[in-house]
Amino acid sequence: MSNLSPRALSVVVLTALLGAPALAGGASMPMAMPMTSGTVSVNGTTVFYKTAGSGQPLVLIHGYPLNGELFKNNRALPGYQVITVDLPGFGKSVAPDANASIENYARTMLAFMDAMKLDKAIVGGMSMGGMTLLQMYKLAPERFKGLILIDTTAEPAGVAEAANWRGTAQQAQQQGVASLVPILLPRMLTSVSRTTMPNQVAHLSTLVKNASLNGVVGGGNALAARPDANPILPTITVPTLIIAGVEDNLTPTELQLKMNSAIPGSTLVEIPGAGHAATFEKAAQVNAALLKWLPTVR
């Protein structure tokens, strides 16, 4: 860790013993809670959401090409109203066409907060959701009490990565959205989980298949053309938690160490045995990290 700047604060490595009891597949023990769902029309699209629990609002934004059910095991956070949202074209949200950008996702999510009367909230984003969150903060930093960046990066796509994302969009057009499952699952889950946790494979596969063609094409091209968010990082003045799956091969830990170094006062939590979808693959450990960090947000 000696290569980090002095501003890179606490790096916490969680073990399998930390946190709430876990079910098979790393899911946290379910708790009874009020659950509602609905849609709002914002920024030319219809956005679906679910809310669970009560208390301080916590909005969670999923990655590509998933939906809010990525966070199905992260909703039981006592003292918080957890709001999961489907980005346009994913899950039950509508994308009117295949034109998309990270910046427009950010405008849609800020409009969603307006529609939900959330003047200020803690907001988390996984992967593409984290990229969206950084652009949201750039546009309206006053709307945030805290940020949670989960298996994401501030880096723009390089030439090879951009070509990969455009190729993913093209494959969906030619072979259908379901054809992406065998490509994307090895990025989402570790080999151990893919071979021993069929419930996890089935759930994430279903989320991919539930995405619309407009969503998958638009999202793939948005990832390819995403802006460089590095200049935003040193401007962040709210408490920030960075969660990194140690075995994430899509946004490796090194990228999240770099964000930790650049965001003043940020906290990095590494999740052993987790890939890119750490928030789902190791839900109990992620929930423990959230419940430890959330009370620090005033």
CSV table of C-alpha atoms in Angstrom, one decimal:
chain,number,residue,atom,x,y,z
A,1,MET,CA,0.0,0.0,0.0
A,2,SER,CA,3.0,2.3,0.1
A,3,ASN,CA,2.3,3.6,-3.4
A,4,LEU,CA,-0.9,5.3,-2.2
A,5,SER,CA,-1.1,8.9,-1.3
A,6,PRO,CA,-1.7,9.9,2.3
A,7,ARG,CA,-5.3,10.7,1.5
A,8,ALA,CA,-6.0,7.1,0.6
A,9,LEU,CA,-7.6,6.1,3.9
A,10,SER,CA,-8.9,2.9,5.4
A,11,VAL,CA,-8.6,-0.3,3.4
A,12,VAL,CA,-10.6,-3.0,5.0
A,13,VAL,CA,-10.4,-6.6,4.1
A,14,LEU,CA,-13.5,-8.6,5.1
A,15,THR,CA,-13.4,-12.3,5.9
A,16,ALA,CA,-16.2,-14.8,5.5
A,17,LEU,CA,-16.9,-14.5,9.2
A,18,LEU,CA,-17.7,-10.8,9.1
A,19,GLY,CA,-21.3,-9.6,9.0
A,20,ALA,CA,-24.7,-11.1,9.0
A,21,PRO,CA,-25.4,-14.8,8.7
A,22,ALA,CA,-25.3,-16.0,5.1
A,23,LEU,CA,-27.5,-18.3,3.1
A,24,ALA,CA,-26.1,-20.5,0.4
A,25,GLY,CA,-24.6,-18.4,-2.4
A,26,GLY,CA,-23.5,-15.5,-0.1
A,27,ALA,CA,-27.0,-14.0,0.3
A,28,SER,CA,-27.7,-12.2,3.5
A,29,MET,CA,-30.4,-13.7,5.9
A,30,PRO,CA,-33.7,-12.3,4.7
A,31,MET,CA,-35.7,-10.0,6.9
A,32,ALA,CA,-39.3,-9.0,6.9
A,33,MET,CA,-39.7,-5.5,5.5
A,34,PRO,CA,-42.3,-3.4,3.7
A,35,MET,CA,-41.8,-3.5,-0.1
A,36,THR,CA,-43.3,-1.3,-2.7
A,37,SER,CA,-42.7,-0.8,-6.4
A,38,GLY,CA,-43.7,1.7,-9.1
A,39,THR,CA,-42.7,3.6,-12.2
A,40,VAL,CA,-42.0,7.3,-12.9
A,41,SER,CA,-41.8,9.0,-16.3
A,42,VAL,CA,-38.7,11.1,-16.5
A,43,ASN,CA,-36.3,12.4,-19.2
A,44,GLY,CA,-38.3,10.8,-22.0
A,45,THR,CA,-38.4,7.3,-20.5
A,46,THR,CA,-40.3,5.2,-17.9
A,47,VAL,CA,-38.2,4.1,-14.9
A,48,PHE,CA,-39.2,1.2,-12.7
A,49,TYR,CA,-38.1,1.1,-9.0
A,50,LYS,CA,-38.6,-0.9,-5.8
A,51,THR,CA,-38.4,0.4,-2.2
A,52,ALA,CA,-37.8,-1.6,0.9
A,53,GLY,CA,-37.6,-0.7,4.5
A,54,SER,CA,-37.9,2.8,6.1
A,55,GLY,CA,-35.5,5.5,7.2
A,56,GLN,CA,-32.8,7.5,5.4
A,57,PRO,CA,-33.0,7.0,1.6
A,58,LEU,CA,-30.3,4.9,-0.1
A,59,VAL,CA,-30.6,4.6,-3.9
A,60,LEU,CA,-28.7,1.8,-5.6
A,61,ILE,CA,-28.0,1.8,-9.4
A,62,HIS,CA,-27.1,-1.5,-11.1
A,63,GLY,CA,-24.5,-2.3,-13.7
A,64,TYR,CA,-24.6,-3.5,-17.3
A,65,PRO,CA,-26.7,-5.4,-18.5
A,66,LEU,CA,-28.5,-6.1,-15.2
A,67,ASN,CA,-31.3,-4.4,-13.3
A,68,GLY,CA,-32.3,-3.5,-9.7
A,69,GLU,CA,-32.7,-7.2,-8.7
A,70,LEU,CA,-28.9,-7.3,-8.6
A,71,PHE,CA,-29.4,-5.8,-5.1
A,72,LYS,CA,-32.1,-8.3,-4.0
A,73,ASN,CA,-30.0,-9.4,-1.1
A,74,ASN,CA,-28.9,-5.9,-0.1
A,75,ARG,CA,-32.3,-4.4,0.8
A,76,ALA,CA,-32.4,-5.5,4.4
A,77,LEU,CA,-30.5,-2.5,5.9
A,78,PRO,CA,-32.2,-1.4,9.2
A,79,GLY,CA,-32.7,2.3,9.4
A,80,TYR,CA,-32.6,2.8,5.6
A,81,GLN,CA,-35.2,3.0,2.8
A,82,VAL,CA,-33.4,1.1,0.1
A,83,ILE,CA,-34.5,2.2,-3.4
A,84,THR,CA,-33.4,0.0,-6.3
A,85,VAL,CA,-33.9,1.3,-9.8
A,86,ASP,CA,-33.8,-0.1,-13.3
A,87,LEU,CA,-31.8,2.0,-15.8
A,88,PRO,CA,-33.6,2.7,-19.1
A,89,GLY,CA,-33.8,-0.4,-21.2
A,90,PHE,CA,-33.0,-2.8,-18.4
A,91,GLY,CA,-35.4,-4.8,-16.2
A,92,LYS,CA,-38.8,-3.2,-16.3
A,93,SER,CA,-37.6,0.3,-17.4
A,94,VAL,CA,-38.2,1.4,-21.0
A,95,ALA,CA,-35.7,2.7,-23.5
A,96,PRO,CA,-37.5,4.4,-26.4
A,97,ASP,CA,-34.4,3.7,-28.6
A,98,ALA,CA,-30.9,2.5,-28.6
A,99,ASN,CA,-29.3,5.9,-28.1
A,100,ALA,CA,-27.7,6.1,-24.6
A,101,SER,CA,-24.8,7.7,-22.8
A,102,ILE,CA,-23.5,7.6,-19.3
A,103,GLU,CA,-24.2,11.3,-19.1
A,104,ASN,CA,-27.8,10.8,-20.0
A,105,TYR,CA,-28.2,7.9,-17.5
A,106,ALA,CA,-27.0,10.5,-14.9
A,107,ARG,CA,-29.6,13.1,-16.0
A,108,THR,CA,-32.3,10.4,-15.9
A,109,MET,CA,-31.3,9.3,-12.4
A,110,LEU,CA,-31.3,12.9,-11.1
A,111,ALA,CA,-34.7,13.4,-12.6
A,112,PHE,CA,-35.8,10.1,-10.9
A,113,MET,CA,-34.6,11.6,-7.5
A,114,ASP,CA,-36.7,14.7,-8.3
A,115,ALA,CA,-39.8,12.6,-9.1
A,116,MET,CA,-39.3,10.6,-5.8
A,117,LYS,CA,-38.9,13.9,-3.9
A,118,LEU,CA,-35.3,13.0,-2.8
A,119,ASP,CA,-33.7,16.3,-2.4
A,120,LYS,CA,-30.6,14.7,-0.9
A,121,ALA,CA,-29.7,11.0,-0.6
A,122,ILE,CA,-26.9,8.4,-0.2
A,123,VAL,CA,-26.5,6.9,-3.7
A,124,GLY,CA,-24.6,3.8,-4.7
A,125,GLY,CA,-23.7,2.5,-8.1
A,126,MET,CA,-22.2,-0.8,-9.3
A,127,SER,CA,-20.0,-0.8,-12.5
A,128,MET,CA,-21.9,1.2,-15.1
A,129,GLY,CA,-24.1,2.4,-12.2
A,130,GLY,CA,-21.0,3.8,-10.5
A,131,MET,CA,-19.9,5.6,-13.7
A,132,THR,CA,-23.4,7.0,-13.8
A,133,LEU,CA,-23.1,8.1,-10.2
A,134,LEU,CA,-19.9,10.0,-10.8
A,135,GLN,CA,-21.6,12.0,-13.6
A,136,MET,CA,-24.5,12.6,-11.3
A,137,TYR,CA,-22.2,14.1,-8.7
A,138,LYS,CA,-20.5,16.2,-11.4
A,139,LEU,CA,-23.9,17.7,-12.4
A,140,ALA,CA,-25.4,18.1,-8.9
A,141,PRO,CA,-23.0,17.5,-6.0
A,142,GLU,CA,-25.5,19.2,-3.6
A,143,ARG,CA,-27.9,16.2,-4.0
A,144,PHE,CA,-25.7,13.7,-2.2
A,145,LYS,CA,-25.1,12.8,1.4
A,146,GLY,CA,-22.7,10.0,0.5
A,147,LEU,CA,-21.5,7.9,-2.4
A,148,ILE,CA,-21.0,4.2,-2.7
A,149,LEU,CA,-18.9,3.1,-5.6
A,150,ILE,CA,-19.1,-0.7,-6.2
A,151,ASP,CA,-16.8,-2.5,-8.6
A,152,THR,CA,-16.5,0.4,-10.9
A,153,THR,CA,-13.9,2.8,-12.3
A,154,ALA,CA,-13.4,6.4,-13.2
A,155,GLU,CA,-11.3,5.5,-16.3
A,156,PRO,CA,-12.5,6.1,-19.8
A,157,ALA,CA,-12.5,3.0,-22.1
A,158,GLY,CA,-9.3,2.4,-23.9
A,159,VAL,CA,-9.3,1.4,-27.6
A,160,ALA,CA,-9.5,-2.3,-27.0
A,161,GLU,CA,-12.1,-2.1,-24.2
A,162,ALA,CA,-14.3,0.3,-26.3
A,163,ALA,CA,-14.1,-2.2,-29.2
A,164,ASN,CA,-15.1,-5.0,-26.9
A,165,TRP,CA,-18.2,-3.1,-25.7
A,166,ARG,CA,-19.2,-2.2,-29.2
A,167,GLY,CA,-18.8,-5.8,-30.2
A,168,THR,CA,-21.0,-6.8,-27.3
A,169,ALA,CA,-23.7,-4.5,-28.6
A,170,GLN,CA,-23.3,-5.9,-32.1
A,171,GLN,CA,-23.5,-9.5,-30.9
A,172,ALA,CA,-26.8,-8.7,-29.1
A,173,GLN,CA,-28.2,-7.3,-32.4
A,174,GLN,CA,-27.1,-10.3,-34.4
A,175,GLN,CA,-27.6,-13.2,-32.0
A,176,GLY,CA,-30.0,-11.8,-29.3
A,177,VAL,CA,-29.5,-10.6,-25.8
A,178,ALA,CA,-29.4,-14.1,-24.3
A,179,SER,CA,-26.3,-14.8,-26.3
A,180,LEU,CA,-24.4,-12.5,-24.0
A,181,VAL,CA,-24.9,-14.7,-20.9
A,182,PRO,CA,-21.9,-17.0,-21.5
A,183,ILE,CA,-19.7,-14.0,-22.2
A,184,LEU,CA,-20.7,-11.9,-19.2
A,185,LEU,CA,-21.2,-14.4,-16.4
A,186,PRO,CA,-17.4,-15.2,-16.1
A,187,ARG,CA,-16.9,-11.5,-15.5
A,188,MET,CA,-19.6,-11.3,-12.9
A,189,LEU,CA,-18.9,-14.3,-10.8
A,190,THR,CA,-15.8,-16.2,-9.7
A,191,SER,CA,-15.2,-19.7,-11.1
A,192,VAL,CA,-15.9,-21.1,-7.6
A,193,SER,CA,-19.4,-19.5,-7.6
A,194,ARG,CA,-20.1,-20.5,-11.2
A,195,THR,CA,-19.4,-24.1,-10.4
A,196,THR,CA,-20.9,-24.4,-6.9
A,197,MET,CA,-23.7,-21.8,-6.8
A,198,PRO,CA,-26.1,-22.6,-9.6
A,199,ASN,CA,-28.7,-20.3,-7.9
A,200,GLN,CA,-26.3,-17.3,-8.5
A,201,VAL,CA,-25.7,-18.3,-12.1
A,202,ALA,CA,-29.4,-18.6,-12.7
A,203,HIS,CA,-30.3,-15.3,-11.1
A,204,LEU,CA,-27.7,-13.2,-13.0
A,205,SER,CA,-28.5,-15.0,-16.2
A,206,THR,CA,-32.1,-14.1,-15.9
A,207,LEU,CA,-31.3,-10.5,-15.2
A,208,VAL,CA,-29.2,-10.4,-18.5
A,209,LYS,CA,-32.0,-12.0,-20.5
A,210,ASN,CA,-34.5,-9.5,-19.1
A,211,ALA,CA,-32.7,-6.6,-20.7
A,212,SER,CA,-34.2,-5.2,-23.9
A,213,LEU,CA,-32.2,-5.0,-27.1
A,214,ASN,CA,-32.4,-1.2,-27.0
A,215,GLY,CA,-31.0,-1.3,-23.5
A,216,VAL,CA,-28.1,-3.7,-24.3
A,217,VAL,CA,-27.1,-1.9,-27.5
A,218,GLY,CA,-27.4,1.5,-25.9
A,219,GLY,CA,-25.5,0.5,-22.7
A,220,GLY,CA,-22.7,-1.2,-24.6
A,221,ASN,CA,-22.1,1.8,-26.7
A,222,ALA,CA,-22.4,4.1,-23.7
A,223,LEU,CA,-19.7,2.1,-21.9
A,224,ALA,CA,-17.5,2.3,-25.0
A,225,ALA,CA,-17.8,6.1,-25.1
A,226,ARG,CA,-17.9,6.9,-21.4
A,227,PRO,CA,-16.2,10.1,-20.3
A,228,ASP,CA,-13.0,10.3,-18.2
A,229,ALA,CA,-14.3,10.8,-14.6
A,230,ASN,CA,-10.9,11.1,-13.0
A,231,PRO,CA,-11.2,14.9,-12.7
A,232,ILE,CA,-14.4,14.5,-10.6
A,233,LEU,CA,-12.7,12.4,-7.9
A,234,PRO,CA,-10.8,15.1,-6.1
A,235,THR,CA,-13.9,17.4,-6.1
A,236,ILE,CA,-15.9,14.8,-4.0
A,237,THR,CA,-16.5,16.2,-0.5
A,238,VAL,CA,-19.1,13.8,0.8
A,239,PRO,CA,-18.3,10.5,2.6
A,240,THR,CA,-17.4,7.9,0.0
A,241,LEU,CA,-17.3,4.1,0.3
A,242,ILE,CA,-15.5,2.0,-2.4
A,243,ILE,CA,-16.3,-1.7,-2.5
A,244,ALA,CA,-14.0,-3.9,-4.6
A,245,GLY,CA,-14.3,-7.6,-5.3
A,246,VAL,CA,-10.8,-9.0,-4.9
A,247,GLU,CA,-11.2,-11.3,-7.9
A,248,ASP,CA,-12.9,-8.7,-10.1
A,249,ASN,CA,-11.4,-9.1,-13.6
A,250,LEU,CA,-13.4,-6.3,-15.3
A,251,THR,CA,-12.6,-3.4,-13.0
A,252,PRO,CA,-9.6,-4.8,-11.1
A,253,THR,CA,-8.8,-3.7,-7.5
A,254,GLU,CA,-6.0,-1.5,-8.8
A,255,LEU,CA,-8.5,0.8,-10.4
A,256,GLN,CA,-10.4,1.2,-7.2
A,257,LEU,CA,-7.2,1.7,-5.2
A,258,LYS,CA,-6.6,4.6,-7.6
A,259,MET,CA,-10.0,6.1,-6.9
A,260,ASN,CA,-9.5,5.6,-3.1
A,261,SER,CA,-6.3,7.6,-3.5
A,262,ALA,CA,-8.0,10.4,-5.4
A,263,ILE,CA,-11.1,10.9,-3.4
A,264,PRO,CA,-10.3,12.7,-0.1
A,265,GLY,CA,-11.3,10.7,3.0
A,266,SER,CA,-12.7,7.7,1.1
A,267,THR,CA,-12.8,4.2,2.5
A,268,LEU,CA,-12.0,1.1,0.5
A,269,VAL,CA,-13.4,-2.3,1.4
A,270,GLU,CA,-12.0,-5.3,-0.4
A,271,ILE,CA,-14.3,-8.4,-0.6
A,272,PRO,CA,-12.3,-11.7,-0.8
A,273,GLY,CA,-13.7,-14.4,-3.1
A,274,ALA,CA,-15.8,-12.0,-5.1
A,275,GLY,CA,-15.8,-11.0,-8.7
A,276,HIS,CA,-17.4,-8.1,-10.5
A,277,ALA,CA,-20.8,-8.7,-9.0
A,278,ALA,CA,-19.5,-8.6,-5.4
A,279,THR,CA,-22.6,-7.0,-4.1
A,280,PHE,CA,-24.6,-10.1,-5.1
A,281,GLU,CA,-22.0,-12.9,-4.9
A,282,LYS,CA,-20.9,-12.0,-1.4
A,283,ALA,CA,-24.0,-10.1,-0.2
A,284,ALA,CA,-23.5,-10.7,3.5
A,285,GLN,CA,-20.0,-9.3,3.5
A,286,VAL,CA,-21.1,-6.3,1.4
A,287,ASN,CA,-24.0,-5.7,3.8
A,288,ALA,CA,-21.7,-5.8,6.7
A,289,ALA,CA,-19.5,-3.2,5.1
A,290,LEU,CA,-22.5,-1.0,4.3
A,291,LEU,CA,-23.8,-1.2,7.9
A,292,LYS,CA,-20.4,-0.3,9.3
A,293,TRP,CA,-19.9,2.7,7.0
A,294,LEU,CA,-23.4,4.1,6.7
A,295,PRO,CA,-23.6,5.5,10.2
A,296,THR,CA,-20.6,7.7,9.4
A,297,VAL,CA,-22.8,9.6,6.9
A,298,ARG,CA,-24.5,12.5,8.6
